[in-house]
Coordinates of C-alpha atoms in Angstrom, one line a residue:
M53 CA 100.0 4.2 48.3
L54 CA 102.8 6.7 48.7
R55 CA 104.4 7.1 52.1
P56 CA 106.7 10.0 53.0
K57 CA 110.2 9.0 54.1
I58 CA 110.4 12.0 56.5
P59 CA 107.5 12.4 58.9
T60 CA 105.6 15.6 58.2
N61 CA 104.5 16.2 61.7
P62 CA 106.8 14.5 64.2
L63 CA 105.5 13.9 67.7
P64 CA 107.7 14.1 70.8
T65 CA 109.1 10.8 71.9
G66 CA 109.3 11.5 75.6
I67 CA 108.4 14.0 78.3
V68 CA 109.5 17.5 77.3
T69 CA 110.6 19.7 80.1
G70 CA 112.0 23.2 79.9
T71 CA 115.2 24.2 81.5
A72 CA 115.2 27.0 84.0
R73 CA 117.5 29.9 83.3
S74 CA 119.1 31.7 86.2
D75 CA 120.4 34.7 84.3
V76 CA 116.9 36.1 83.5
P77 CA 115.0 37.6 86.4
A78 CA 111.5 36.5 87.0
V79 CA 109.0 39.4 86.2
P80 CA 105.5 39.0 87.6
H81 CA 102.7 39.5 85.1
Q82 CA 101.1 42.9 85.5
T83 CA 97.7 43.7 84.2
P84 CA 97.4 47.1 82.5
A85 CA 95.5 49.8 84.3
P86 CA 91.9 50.3 83.1
A87 CA 91.3 53.1 80.7
P88 CA 89.5 56.1 82.2
M89 CA 85.8 56.2 81.4
A90 CA 84.5 59.2 79.4
P91 CA 81.7 61.1 81.1
A92 CA 78.2 60.0 79.8
R93 CA 76.9 62.8 77.7
P94 CA 75.4 63.1 74.2
T95 CA 77.8 63.0 71.3
V96 CA 76.2 66.0 69.5
Q97 CA 75.4 69.1 71.5
L98 CA 73.0 71.4 69.7
T99 CA 72.8 75.1 70.5
P100 CA 69.5 76.9 70.2
G101 CA 70.6 78.4 66.9
A102 CA 71.5 75.0 65.5
V103 CA 68.1 73.6 66.6
V104 CA 66.3 76.5 64.7
A105 CA 68.5 75.8 61.7
V106 CA 67.7 72.1 61.7
I107 CA 63.9 72.8 62.1
G108 CA 64.1 75.4 59.2
G109 CA 66.0 73.0 57.0
G110 CA 63.5 70.2 57.7
T111 CA 60.6 72.5 56.9
A112 CA 62.2 73.6 53.6
V113 CA 62.7 69.9 52.7
V114 CA 59.0 69.1 53.5
L115 CA 57.8 72.1 51.4
V116 CA 60.0 71.2 48.4
V117 CA 58.9 67.5 48.5
G118 CA 55.2 68.6 48.9
A119 CA 55.5 71.0 45.9
V120 CA 57.0 68.3 43.7
L121 CA 54.3 65.8 44.7
V122 CA 51.5 68.4 44.1
S123 CA 53.0 69.3 40.7
M124 CA 53.1 65.7 39.7
L125 CA 49.5 65.2 40.7
L126 CA 48.4 68.3 38.7
A127 CA 50.4 67.0 35.7
V128 CA 48.5 63.7 35.9
A129 CA 45.2 65.5 36.3
V130 CA 45.8 67.8 33.3
T131 CA 46.9 64.9 31.2
A132 CA 43.8 62.9 32.1
A133 CA 41.5 65.8 31.4
S134 CA 43.1 66.5 28.0
L135 CA 42.9 62.8 27.0
A136 CA 39.2 62.8 28.0
I137 CA 38.5 65.9 25.9
S138 CA 40.4 64.5 22.9
A139 CA 38.4 61.2 23.2
L140 CA 35.1 63.2 23.3
V141 CA 36.1 65.3 20.2
I142 CA 37.2 62.2 18.2
R143 CA 34.0 60.4 19.2
S144 CA 31.8 63.2 18.1
L145 CA 33.7 63.5 14.8
V146 CA 33.3 59.8 14.1
A147 CA 29.6 59.9 15.0
S148 CA 29.0 63.0 12.7
Q149 CA 30.7 61.3 9.8
N150 CA 28.6 58.2 10.1
H151 CA 25.4 60.1 10.6
C152 CA 25.5 61.9 7.2

């Protein structure tokens, strides 16, 4: 096993005491003054006009999303109806060819 010749983390061999310096004046520790508290009020203040604008925007979004959903439902219904009609026509053509 390898051993280092110089200790990597030397420990103190005796009691370590600091020396007092007389040329530096002692300054008592002062705590900083607390920051002033902001008044408790809502962050966003809406005017009546802004409230009307938000309500109008929300209504427009609901109407657009509703129109898209209704159009998708109608597209599915039209596709299903056209497939059903095509299946009936093909069935009647196959039945009339076999009947003759």
